[in-house]
Amino acid sequence: MNPPILLNGKAISEQIKSKISEELKLRVADTAPPTLATILVGEDPASATYVSMKIKACHAVGIQSRSVTLPKETTTEELLKQIHTLNNDPNVNGILLQHPVPHQIEERACFDAILPEKDVDGVTTTSFGKLAMGKEAYFPCTPYGMILLLQEYGIGIAGKHAVVVGRSPILGKPMASMLTNLDATVTLCHSKTKDLPDHVRQADIVVGAVGKPEFIKADWIKEGAVLLDAGYNVGNVGDIEISKAKEKSSYYTPVPGGVGPMTIAVLLLQTLYSYQSKFSPILRAK
Amino acid sequence: MNPPILLNGKAISEQIKSKISEELKLRVADTAPPTLATILVGEDPASATYVSMKIKACHAVGIQSRSVTLPKETTTEELLKQIHTLNNDPNVNGILLQHPVPHQIEERACFDAILPEKDVDGVTTTSFGKLAMGKEAYFPCTPYGMILLLQEYGIGIAGKHAVVVGRSPILGKPMASMLTNLDATVTLCHSKTKDLPDHVRQADIVVGAVGKPEFIKADWIKEGAVLLDAGYNVGNVGDIEISKAKEKSSYYTPVPGGVGPMTIAVLLLQTLYSYQSKFSPILRAK
């Protein structure tokens, strides 16, 4: 067996960011650069870190940011008002509402208040529907980042059996839809799945999207499987027991440096697309 | 092993239709009844039959119909114009565009032109997104009919492994989403799936949604599986080799008299809901 190949999300994301940067340098000198508005509600330190990483990444490629921070007591109505303001601002190309928001807020209603044309984080119900129906859209950043990584390394998806562990609306579900549209046979597993190890053991592609540290065990992994780990738990630990599991894999994403940087790169890419008045391309097998 | 139980879609659909009929008899005497507009494009005899069955079913429960028939040369623009007219007509509660339309028409664009509030056939991208995200919506009639049939017979879905064969936008994909939201572990198979028999052999619930006569063979069926056959091919033949497969099943839908009548009952039910300005309820496990 060949040694496992590390899917270098950090390096690929840098390439994507360089291209964005180059493209923005070509714009007409007196036009405004693209702008991403970020909304952070409450004081969760991890969320604050994610938002500041995203803002820093914007600036590095020439995208402006507009930072909105709201107190943890914010109501759904107050957050909706902020979103409407940003929707109506012609200088804002994309809106990122950092997940999760405090419990008193109806997160889904707030996500869905974002105009699809500014939904560069790919979180609205409308964007999900378009993705599933094989239309152009903005895609949820983390799953689309994983797809781009597979494509960059020339890893075939069509005909493969993918097992996605986790069915969240912005991660597991859209990842399953994307893989289906790219001709994988997809099994979507979750907290109510019985015999999870048996499902994972059959997978050519395993997607960890459950948010529990090393929940997917090395001895569940089939020899030669491709491992995509979207988990990012306390202590730089993913959802897959990667230190042992990678030895059985053909390709694997490290944590950190795998899926995380791709998520940010896709956010920037889709902000650029919005600025250019286009969507991400239809995802379908060739 | 207990003998297999026939899932009597014909009988259950009659119960649903009786309830609709009763409910409509209670309405204030001088208000107009609900109206379903049907659009048939071209001369496909099967499509013409389906539409006339649906219209007849409407009349039987007290729903009015508005029948639009268009020639097979109809363009996308002409069809869109018809849909807009029906969208804007306050007397029309629901719009059914019979699938499939002739090849020159962009079917997806036409489906998506239907107002979500009148999409009682559950075919729009918006309705699909809402279904997948666990919101109230109108659901595609055939998959929702299968779910209602399972629920009527008290067949548990949570924790079961469902294998859906076929990934069409108005049948296989939404069925997979519904089953996922009801806590099944779902594998979505299609024409590019390798080792289809191996997948089907693991299924507690098999959904035939592929439109090929007796494509799913009896010897692929696990003892005690639940068989749902949404196929309706020439000669009253479903997608599952049911005459033999039913002997291994715990429950099965016959063809005809299984899923077909449920499809029509759901169409009527959702037309009633639209008339009552409500959607079908959120599909989630208890």
Coordinates of C-alpha atoms in Angstrom, one line a residue:
Chain A
M1 CA 0.0 0.0 0.0
N2 CA 1.2 3.5 -0.8
P3 CA 1.8 5.8 2.1
P4 CA -1.1 8.1 2.9
I5 CA -1.2 11.5 1.2
L6 CA -1.9 14.6 3.3
L7 CA -4.5 16.8 1.8
N8 CA -2.8 20.2 2.3
G9 CA -5.7 22.5 2.8
K10 CA -3.4 25.2 4.0
A11 CA -1.4 25.2 0.8
I12 CA -4.4 24.9 -1.5
S13 CA -6.2 27.7 0.4
E14 CA -3.1 29.9 -0.1
Q15 CA -3.3 29.3 -3.9
I16 CA -7.0 30.2 -4.0
K17 CA -6.3 33.4 -1.9
S18 CA -3.4 34.3 -4.2
K19 CA -5.7 34.1 -7.2
I20 CA -8.3 36.3 -5.5
S21 CA -5.6 38.8 -4.6
E22 CA -4.3 38.9 -8.2
E23 CA -7.8 39.3 -9.6
L24 CA -8.6 42.2 -7.2
K25 CA -5.4 43.9 -8.2
L26 CA -6.7 44.0 -11.8
R27 CA -9.8 45.9 -10.9
V28 CA -10.3 49.5 -12.2
A29 CA -8.3 51.7 -9.8
D30 CA -11.2 54.0 -8.7
T31 CA -13.7 51.3 -7.9
A32 CA -14.4 50.2 -4.4
P33 CA -13.1 46.7 -3.4
P34 CA -15.5 44.0 -2.4
T35 CA -16.8 44.2 1.2
L36 CA -17.7 41.3 3.5
A37 CA -19.9 42.2 6.5
T38 CA -19.4 39.9 9.6
I39 CA -21.9 39.7 12.4
L40 CA -20.8 38.3 15.7
V41 CA -23.4 37.9 18.5
G42 CA -22.3 37.4 22.1
E43 CA -19.0 36.6 23.7
D44 CA -18.1 33.0 22.7
P45 CA -14.3 33.2 22.4
A46 CA -14.0 30.5 19.7
S47 CA -16.6 32.4 17.5
A48 CA -14.7 35.7 18.1
T49 CA -11.5 34.0 17.0
Y50 CA -13.1 32.6 13.8
V51 CA -14.5 36.0 12.9
S52 CA -11.2 37.7 13.4
M53 CA -9.4 35.1 11.3
K54 CA -11.9 35.6 8.5
I55 CA -11.5 39.4 8.7
K56 CA -7.8 39.1 8.6
A57 CA -8.0 36.8 5.6
C58 CA -10.2 39.3 3.8
H59 CA -7.7 42.1 4.3
A60 CA -4.8 39.9 3.2
V61 CA -6.5 39.5 -0.3
G62 CA -7.9 43.0 -0.7
I63 CA -11.4 42.4 0.5
Q64 CA -12.8 45.1 2.9
S65 CA -14.6 44.1 6.0
R66 CA -17.5 45.6 8.0
S67 CA -17.6 44.2 11.5
V68 CA -20.9 44.2 13.4
T69 CA -20.7 42.9 17.0
L70 CA -23.8 42.6 19.1
P71 CA -24.3 41.8 22.8
K72 CA -25.2 38.4 23.9
E73 CA -28.7 39.6 24.9
T74 CA -29.6 40.5 21.3
T75 CA -33.1 39.5 20.3
T76 CA -34.1 37.8 17.0
E77 CA -35.7 41.1 16.0
E78 CA -32.6 43.1 16.6
L79 CA -30.4 40.8 14.7
L80 CA -32.9 40.7 11.8
K81 CA -32.8 44.5 11.7
Q82 CA -29.0 44.4 11.4
I83 CA -29.3 41.9 8.6
H84 CA -31.8 44.0 6.7
T85 CA -29.6 47.0 7.0
L86 CA -26.7 45.1 5.5
N87 CA -29.0 43.5 2.8
N88 CA -30.0 47.1 1.7
D89 CA -26.5 48.5 1.7
P90 CA -25.2 48.4 -1.9
N91 CA -21.6 48.6 -0.7
V92 CA -21.9 45.2 1.1
N93 CA -21.3 42.2 -1.2
G94 CA -21.5 39.4 1.4
I95 CA -22.9 38.8 4.8
L96 CA -21.5 36.3 7.3
L97 CA -23.5 35.6 10.4
Q98 CA -21.1 33.6 12.7
H99 CA -22.7 30.3 13.9
P100 CA -23.7 29.6 16.6
V101 CA -25.8 32.5 17.9
P102 CA -27.0 32.7 21.5
H103 CA -29.9 30.4 22.3
Q104 CA -32.7 33.0 22.5
I105 CA -32.2 33.9 18.8
E106 CA -33.9 31.9 16.1
E107 CA -30.8 31.2 14.1
R108 CA -32.5 29.7 11.1
A109 CA -34.8 32.7 10.7
C110 CA -31.8 35.0 10.8
F111 CA -29.8 33.0 8.3
D112 CA -32.8 33.0 6.0
A113 CA -33.1 36.7 6.2
I114 CA -29.8 37.1 4.4
L115 CA -30.4 37.9 0.7
P116 CA -29.4 34.9 -1.4
E117 CA -27.2 37.3 -3.5
K118 CA -25.2 38.2 -0.4
D119 CA -25.2 34.7 1.2
V120 CA -21.5 34.1 0.5
D121 CA -21.4 31.8 3.5
G122 CA -24.0 29.6 1.9
V123 CA -26.3 29.2 4.9
T124 CA -29.7 30.1 3.6
T125 CA -32.5 27.7 2.9
T126 CA -32.7 29.1 -0.6
S127 CA -29.0 28.4 -1.2
F128 CA -29.4 24.9 0.1
G129 CA -32.3 24.2 -2.3
K130 CA -30.4 25.5 -5.3
L131 CA -27.4 23.4 -4.4
A132 CA -29.5 20.3 -4.0
M133 CA -31.4 21.0 -7.3
G134 CA -28.1 21.4 -9.1
K135 CA -28.3 25.1 -9.7
E136 CA -25.7 27.8 -9.3
A137 CA -25.6 29.2 -5.8
Y138 CA -23.3 30.1 -2.9
F139 CA -22.4 26.9 -1.2
P140 CA -21.8 26.3 2.5
C141 CA -18.1 27.1 2.9
T142 CA -16.9 24.0 4.7
P143 CA -18.4 21.3 2.5
Y144 CA -17.5 23.2 -0.7
G145 CA -14.0 23.6 0.7
M146 CA -13.8 19.8 1.1
I147 CA -15.1 19.3 -2.5
L148 CA -12.5 21.7 -3.9
L149 CA -9.8 19.9 -2.0
L150 CA -10.8 16.5 -3.5
Q151 CA -10.9 18.0 -6.9
E152 CA -7.5 19.7 -6.5
Y153 CA -5.9 16.4 -5.7
G154 CA -7.7 14.7 -8.5
I155 CA -9.6 12.3 -6.2
G156 CA -12.5 10.6 -8.0
I157 CA -15.9 11.1 -6.4
A158 CA -18.2 9.4 -9.0
G159 CA -19.2 5.9 -8.1
K160 CA -17.5 6.1 -4.7
H161 CA -19.4 5.3 -1.5
A162 CA -19.3 8.3 0.8
V163 CA -20.4 8.1 4.4
V164 CA -21.1 11.5 6.0
V165 CA -21.3 11.5 9.8
G166 CA -23.4 14.4 10.9
R167 CA -26.5 16.0 9.4
S168 CA -26.2 19.7 10.4
P169 CA -27.9 22.1 8.0
I170 CA -24.6 23.9 7.0
L171 CA -22.3 20.9 7.0
G172 CA -23.4 17.3 6.9
K173 CA -26.6 17.8 4.8
P174 CA -25.1 20.0 2.1
M175 CA -22.0 17.8 2.0
A176 CA -24.2 14.8 1.3
S177 CA -26.1 16.7 -1.4
M178 CA -22.9 17.9 -3.1
L179 CA -21.4 14.4 -3.1
T180 CA -24.7 13.0 -4.5
N181 CA -24.6 15.5 -7.3
L182 CA -21.0 14.5 -8.1
D183 CA -22.2 10.9 -8.5
A184 CA -21.1 9.4 -5.2
T185 CA -23.4 7.0 -3.4
V186 CA -24.0 8.7 -0.1
T187 CA -25.0 7.4 3.3
L188 CA -25.9 10.2 5.8
C189 CA -25.3 9.1 9.4
H190 CA -26.2 10.9 12.6
S191 CA -26.9 10.6 16.3
K192 CA -29.7 8.2 15.7
T193 CA -27.8 5.8 13.4
K194 CA -27.4 2.3 14.6
D195 CA -24.2 0.4 13.9
L196 CA -22.3 3.5 12.9
P197 CA -19.0 1.5 12.7
D198 CA -20.5 -0.8 10.2
H199 CA -21.5 2.1 7.9
V200 CA -18.1 3.8 8.2
R201 CA -16.3 0.5 7.5
Q202 CA -17.9 0.5 4.0
A203 CA -16.9 4.0 3.1
D204 CA -14.5 4.9 0.3
I205 CA -14.8 8.5 1.5
V206 CA -15.4 9.3 5.2
V207 CA -16.6 12.8 6.2
G208 CA -16.4 13.7 9.9
A209 CA -19.0 16.4 10.4
V210 CA -20.2 15.7 13.9
G211 CA -18.2 18.0 16.2
K212 CA -17.1 15.3 18.7
P213 CA -13.4 14.8 19.3
E214 CA -12.0 11.6 17.7
F215 CA -15.6 10.2 17.6
I216 CA -14.8 8.2 14.4
K217 CA -12.4 5.5 15.4
A218 CA -9.4 4.3 13.4
D219 CA -10.5 0.7 13.4
W220 CA -13.7 1.7 11.6
I221 CA -11.7 2.8 8.6
K222 CA -11.5 0.7 5.4
E223 CA -8.0 0.4 3.9
G224 CA -7.5 3.0 1.3
A225 CA -10.3 5.3 2.3
V226 CA -10.2 9.1 1.9
L227 CA -10.7 10.9 5.2
L228 CA -12.1 14.4 5.4
D229 CA -12.3 15.8 8.8
A230 CA -14.5 18.9 9.3
G231 CA -14.4 18.7 13.0
Y232 CA -12.4 21.2 15.0
N233 CA -12.7 20.5 18.6
V234 CA -10.9 21.8 21.7
G235 CA -7.2 21.0 21.6
N236 CA -6.8 21.0 17.8
V237 CA -8.6 17.6 17.6
G238 CA -10.8 16.6 14.7
D239 CA -13.8 14.2 14.6
I240 CA -11.7 11.3 13.3
E241 CA -9.0 9.5 15.3
I242 CA -6.6 10.7 12.7
S243 CA -3.2 9.8 14.2
K244 CA -4.0 6.1 13.8
A245 CA -6.7 6.3 11.0
K246 CA -4.4 8.1 8.6
E247 CA -2.2 5.0 8.3
K248 CA -5.1 3.1 6.7
S249 CA -6.1 6.0 4.4
S250 CA -5.1 6.9 0.9
Y251 CA -5.7 10.6 1.5
Y252 CA -6.5 12.5 4.7
T253 CA -7.0 16.0 6.0
P254 CA -4.9 17.0 9.0
V255 CA -6.4 19.0 11.9
P256 CA -5.4 21.8 11.8
G257 CA -4.4 22.7 8.3
G258 CA -6.9 20.7 6.3
V259 CA -10.5 21.7 6.0
G260 CA -10.3 24.8 8.2
P261 CA -8.3 27.0 5.8
M262 CA -10.4 25.8 2.9
T263 CA -13.5 27.1 4.6
I264 CA -12.0 30.6 4.8
A265 CA -10.8 30.4 1.2
V266 CA -14.3 29.6 0.0
L267 CA -15.7 32.4 2.0
L268 CA -13.3 34.9 0.2
L269 CA -13.9 33.3 -3.1
Q270 CA -17.7 33.6 -2.9
T271 CA -17.4 37.2 -1.7
L272 CA -15.4 37.8 -4.8
Y273 CA -18.1 36.1 -6.9
S274 CA -20.8 38.2 -5.3
Y275 CA -18.7 41.3 -6.1
Q276 CA -18.6 40.0 -9.7
S277 CA -22.4 39.4 -9.7
K278 CA -22.0 35.7 -10.2
F279 CA -22.6 32.5 -8.2
S280 CA -20.4 29.4 -7.6
P281 CA -20.7 27.0 -10.6
I282 CA -23.2 24.1 -10.7
L283 CA -21.8 21.1 -9.0
R284 CA -22.2 18.1 -11.2
A285 CA -20.2 15.1 -12.4
K286 CA -18.5 15.4 -15.8
Chain B
M1 CA -41.8 -15.0 10.1
N2 CA -45.2 -13.2 9.9
P3 CA -46.8 -13.0 6.5
P4 CA -46.1 -9.7 4.7
I5 CA -48.6 -6.9 5.2
L6 CA -49.9 -5.0 2.2
L7 CA -49.7 -1.2 2.6
N8 CA -53.1 -0.3 1.3
G9 CA -52.5 3.1 -0.3
K10 CA -55.9 2.9 -1.9
A11 CA -57.7 2.6 1.3
I12 CA -55.6 5.1 3.2
S13 CA -56.0 7.6 0.4
E14 CA -59.8 7.2 0.5
Q15 CA -59.7 8.0 4.2
I16 CA -57.7 11.2 3.5
K17 CA -60.0 12.2 0.8
S18 CA -63.1 11.6 3.0
K19 CA -61.6 13.9 5.6
I20 CA -60.9 16.6 3.0
S21 CA -64.5 16.2 1.7
E22 CA -66.0 16.5 5.2
E23 CA -63.8 19.5 5.9
L24 CA -64.9 21.3 2.7
K25 CA -68.6 20.6 3.5
L26 CA -68.2 22.6 6.7
R27 CA -67.1 25.8 4.9
V28 CA -69.2 28.8 4.9
A29 CA -71.9 28.3 2.3
D30 CA -71.2 31.3 0.1
T31 CA -67.4 31.1 -0.1
A32 CA -65.8 29.6 -3.2
P33 CA -64.3 26.2 -2.9
P34 CA -60.5 25.6 -3.3
T35 CA -59.2 25.5 -6.8
L36 CA -56.4 23.5 -8.3
A37 CA -55.0 24.6 -11.6
T38 CA -53.5 21.9 -13.7
I39 CA -51.1 22.5 -16.6
L40 CA -50.6 19.8 -19.2
V41 CA -48.1 20.4 -22.0
G42 CA -48.0 18.2 -25.1
E43 CA -49.7 14.9 -25.9
D44 CA -48.1 12.3 -23.8
P45 CA -51.0 9.9 -23.1
A46 CA -49.7 8.8 -19.7
S47 CA -49.4 12.4 -18.6
A48 CA -52.9 13.2 -19.9
T49 CA -54.3 10.2 -17.9
Y50 CA -52.5 11.4 -14.7
V51 CA -53.9 14.9 -15.0
S52 CA -57.4 13.7 -15.7
M53 CA -57.2 11.3 -12.7
K54 CA -56.1 14.3 -10.5
I55 CA -58.9 16.5 -11.8
K56 CA -61.5 13.7 -11.2
A57 CA -60.1 13.2 -7.6
C58 CA -60.4 17.0 -7.0
H59 CA -64.1 17.0 -8.0
A60 CA -64.9 14.0 -5.9
V61 CA -63.8 15.8 -2.7
G62 CA -65.2 19.3 -3.6
I63 CA -62.1 20.9 -5.0
Q64 CA -62.6 22.9 -8.2
S65 CA -60.2 22.5 -11.1
R66 CA -58.8 24.8 -13.7
S67 CA -57.4 22.9 -16.6
V68 CA -54.7 24.5 -18.9
T69 CA -53.6 22.4 -21.8
L70 CA -50.8 23.7 -24.1
P71 CA -49.5 22.3 -27.4
K72 CA -46.3 20.3 -27.5
E73 CA -44.4 23.1 -29.3
T74 CA -44.9 25.4 -26.2
T75 CA -41.8 27.4 -25.3
T76 CA -40.4 28.0 -21.9
E77 CA -41.5 31.7 -22.1
E78 CA -45.1 30.7 -23.0
L79 CA -45.3 28.3 -20.2
L80 CA -43.8 30.8 -17.7
K81 CA -46.5 33.3 -18.8
Q82 CA -49.2 30.8 -18.0
I83 CA -47.7 30.1 -14.6
H84 CA -47.5 33.8 -13.8
T85 CA -51.1 34.3 -14.8
L86 CA -52.1 31.5 -12.4
N87 CA -49.8 32.8 -9.7
N88 CA -51.5 36.2 -9.9
D89 CA -55.1 34.8 -9.8
P90 CA -56.4 35.0 -6.3
N91 CA -59.0 32.3 -7.0
V92 CA -56.3 29.7 -7.7
N93 CA -55.0 28.0 -4.6
G94 CA -52.7 25.4 -6.1
I95 CA -50.8 24.9 -9.4
L96 CA -49.8 21.5 -10.7
L97 CA -47.4 21.4 -13.7
Q98 CA -47.5 17.8 -14.9
H99 CA -44.1 16.3 -15.2
P100 CA -42.5 15.7 -17.7
V101 CA -42.8 18.6 -20.1
P102 CA -41.5 18.4 -23.7
H103 CA -37.7 18.6 -24.1
Q104 CA -37.5 22.2 -25.4
I105 CA -38.9 23.5 -22.2
E106 CA -36.7 24.3 -19.2
E107 CA -38.7 22.3 -16.7
R108 CA -36.8 23.4 -13.6
A109 CA -37.2 27.1 -14.4
C110 CA -40.9 26.5 -14.9
F111 CA -41.3 24.6 -11.7
D112 CA -39.5 27.3 -9.9
A113 CA -41.7 30.0 -11.3
I114 CA -44.6 28.6 -9.3
L115 CA -45.2 30.7 -6.1
P116 CA -44.2 28.6 -3.1
E117 CA -47.7 29.4 -1.6
K118 CA -49.3 27.7 -4.5
D119 CA -46.8 24.9 -4.9
V120 CA -49.1 22.2 -3.7
D121 CA -47.3 19.6 -5.8
G122 CA -44.1 20.4 -3.8
V123 CA -41.8 20.8 -6.8
T124 CA -40.1 24.1 -6.4
T125 CA -36.5 24.6 -5.2
T126 CA -37.8 26.7 -2.4
S127 CA -40.1 23.9 -1.2
F128 CA -37.2 21.5 -1.3
G129 CA -35.0 23.7 0.7
K130 CA -37.6 24.2 3.3
L131 CA -38.2 20.5 3.5
A132 CA -34.5 19.7 3.9
M133 CA -34.1 22.4 6.5
G134 CA -37.0 21.1 8.6
K135 CA -39.4 23.9 7.9
E136 CA -43.1 23.8 7.0
A137 CA -43.6 23.5 3.3
Y138 CA -45.6 21.8 0.6
F139 CA -43.8 18.5 0.1
P140 CA -43.5 16.5 -3.2
C141 CA -46.6 14.4 -3.3
T142 CA -45.2 11.0 -3.9
P143 CA -42.5 10.9 -1.2
Y144 CA -44.8 12.6 1.3
G145 CA -47.5 10.0 0.4
M146 CA -45.0 7.2 1.2
I147 CA -44.2 8.8 4.6
L148 CA -47.9 9.1 5.5
L149 CA -48.4 5.5 4.6
L150 CA -45.5 4.4 6.9
Q151 CA -46.9 6.6 9.7
E152 CA -50.5 5.3 9.1
Y153 CA -49.3 1.7 9.6
G154 CA -47.2 2.7 12.6
I155 CA -44.0 1.6 10.9
G156 CA -41.0 3.0 12.8
I157 CA -38.6 5.1 10.7
A158 CA -36.1 6.4 13.4
G159 CA -32.9 4.4 13.5
K160 CA -33.8 2.3 10.4
H161 CA -31.5 2.1 7.4
A162 CA -33.3 3.3 4.4
V163 CA -31.9 2.7 0.9
V164 CA -33.5 5.0 -1.7
V165 CA -32.9 4.0 -5.3
G166 CA -33.2 7.0 -7.6
R167 CA -32.2 10.6 -7.0
S168 CA -34.7 12.6 -9.1
P169 CA -35.5 16.1 -7.8
I170 CA -39.1 15.4 -7.0
L171 CA -38.9 11.8 -5.8
G172 CA -35.6 10.3 -4.7
K173 CA -33.9 13.3 -3.3
P174 CA -36.8 14.6 -1.3
M175 CA -37.6 11.1 0.0
A176 CA -34.0 10.8 1.2
S177 CA -34.3 14.2 3.0
M178 CA -37.7 13.3 4.6
L179 CA -36.3 10.0 5.9
T180 CA -33.2 11.7 7.3
N181 CA -35.3 14.3 9.1
L182 CA -37.3 11.4 10.6
D183 CA -34.1 9.9 12.0
A184 CA -33.5 7.2 9.4
T185 CA -30.0 6.5 8.2
V186 CA -30.3 7.0 4.5
T187 CA -28.3 5.8 1.6
L188 CA -29.2 7.5 -1.7
C189 CA -28.4 5.2 -4.7
H190 CA -28.6 6.0 -8.4
S191 CA -27.4 5.1 -11.9
K192 CA -23.7 5.6 -10.9
T193 CA -23.9 3.5 -7.8
K194 CA -21.6 0.5 -7.8
D195 CA -22.8 -2.7 -6.1
L196 CA -26.4 -1.6 -5.9
P197 CA -27.5 -5.1 -4.7
D198 CA -25.1 -4.9 -1.8
H199 CA -26.6 -1.6 -0.7
V200 CA -30.2 -2.8 -1.0
R201 CA -29.4 -6.0 0.9
Q202 CA -28.7 -3.9 4.0
A203 CA -31.9 -1.9 3.9
D204 CA -34.6 -2.0 6.5
I205 CA -36.6 0.2 4.2
V206 CA -36.2 0.0 0.4
V207 CA -37.6 2.8 -1.8
G208 CA -37.9 2.1 -5.5
A209 CA -37.8 5.5 -7.2
V210 CA -36.0 4.8 -10.4
G211 CA -38.7 4.3 -13.0
K212 CA -37.4 1.0 -14.4
P213 CA -39.7 -2.1 -14.4
E214 CA -38.7 -4.6 -11.7
F215 CA -35.2 -3.2 -11.5
I216 CA -34.8 -4.0 -7.9
K217 CA -34.6 -7.8 -7.6
A218 CA -36.3 -10.0 -5.0
D219 CA -33.0 -11.6 -4.1
W220 CA -31.5 -8.3 -3.0
I221 CA -34.2 -7.9 -0.3
K222 CA -33.3 -8.5 3.3
E223 CA -35.8 -10.6 5.3
G224 CA -38.3 -8.3 7.0
A225 CA -37.6 -5.2 5.0
V226 CA -40.3 -2.6 4.3
L227 CA -40.8 -2.1 0.5
L228 CA -42.0 1.1 -0.9
D229 CA -42.5 1.1 -4.7
A230 CA -42.9 4.5 -6.3
G231 CA -42.3 3.1 -9.8
Y232 CA -45.2 2.9 -12.1
N233 CA -44.1 1.4 -15.4
V234 CA -45.9 0.2 -18.5
G235 CA -48.1 -2.8 -17.7
N236 CA -48.8 -1.9 -14.0
V237 CA -45.3 -2.9 -13.0
G238 CA -43.3 -1.2 -10.3
D239 CA -39.6 -0.7 -9.7
I240 CA -39.4 -3.7 -7.4
E241 CA -39.8 -7.3 -8.4
I242 CA -42.7 -7.3 -6.0
S243 CA -44.3 -10.7 -6.7
K244 CA -41.3 -12.5 -5.3
A245 CA -39.9 -9.7 -3.1
K246 CA -43.0 -9.3 -1.0
E247 CA -42.6 -12.8 0.5
K248 CA -39.4 -11.6 2.2
S249 CA -40.9 -8.3 3.3
S250 CA -42.7 -7.2 6.5
Y251 CA -44.7 -4.6 4.7
Y252 CA -44.9 -3.7 1.0
T253 CA -46.8 -1.4 -1.4
P254 CA -48.6 -3.1 -4.3
V255 CA -48.5 -1.6 -7.8
P256 CA -51.1 -0.4 -8.5
G257 CA -53.0 0.6 -5.3
G258 CA -50.0 1.5 -3.2
V259 CA -48.1 4.7 -3.6
G260 CA -50.0 6.1 -6.6
P261 CA -53.3 6.8 -4.8
M262 CA -51.3 8.4 -1.9
T263 CA -49.7 10.8 -4.4
I264 CA -53.1 12.1 -5.4
A265 CA -54.4 12.2 -1.9
V266 CA -51.4 14.4 -0.8
L267 CA -52.0 16.7 -3.8
L268 CA -55.6 17.2 -2.6
L269 CA -54.5 17.6 1.0
Q270 CA -52.0 20.3 0.2
T271 CA -54.5 22.1 -2.0
L272 CA -56.8 22.2 1.0
Y273 CA -53.9 23.5 3.1
S274 CA -53.2 26.2 0.6
Y275 CA -56.9 27.2 0.7
Q276 CA -56.6 27.3 4.5
S277 CA -53.4 29.4 4.2
K278 CA -51.2 26.8 5.9
F279 CA -48.4 24.5 4.9
S280 CA -47.8 20.8 5.6
P281 CA -46.3 20.4 9.1
I282 CA -42.6 20.1 9.8
L283 CA -41.4 16.6 9.4
R284 CA -39.3 15.5 12.3
A285 CA -38.9 12.6 14.6
K286 CA -40.8 12.7 17.9

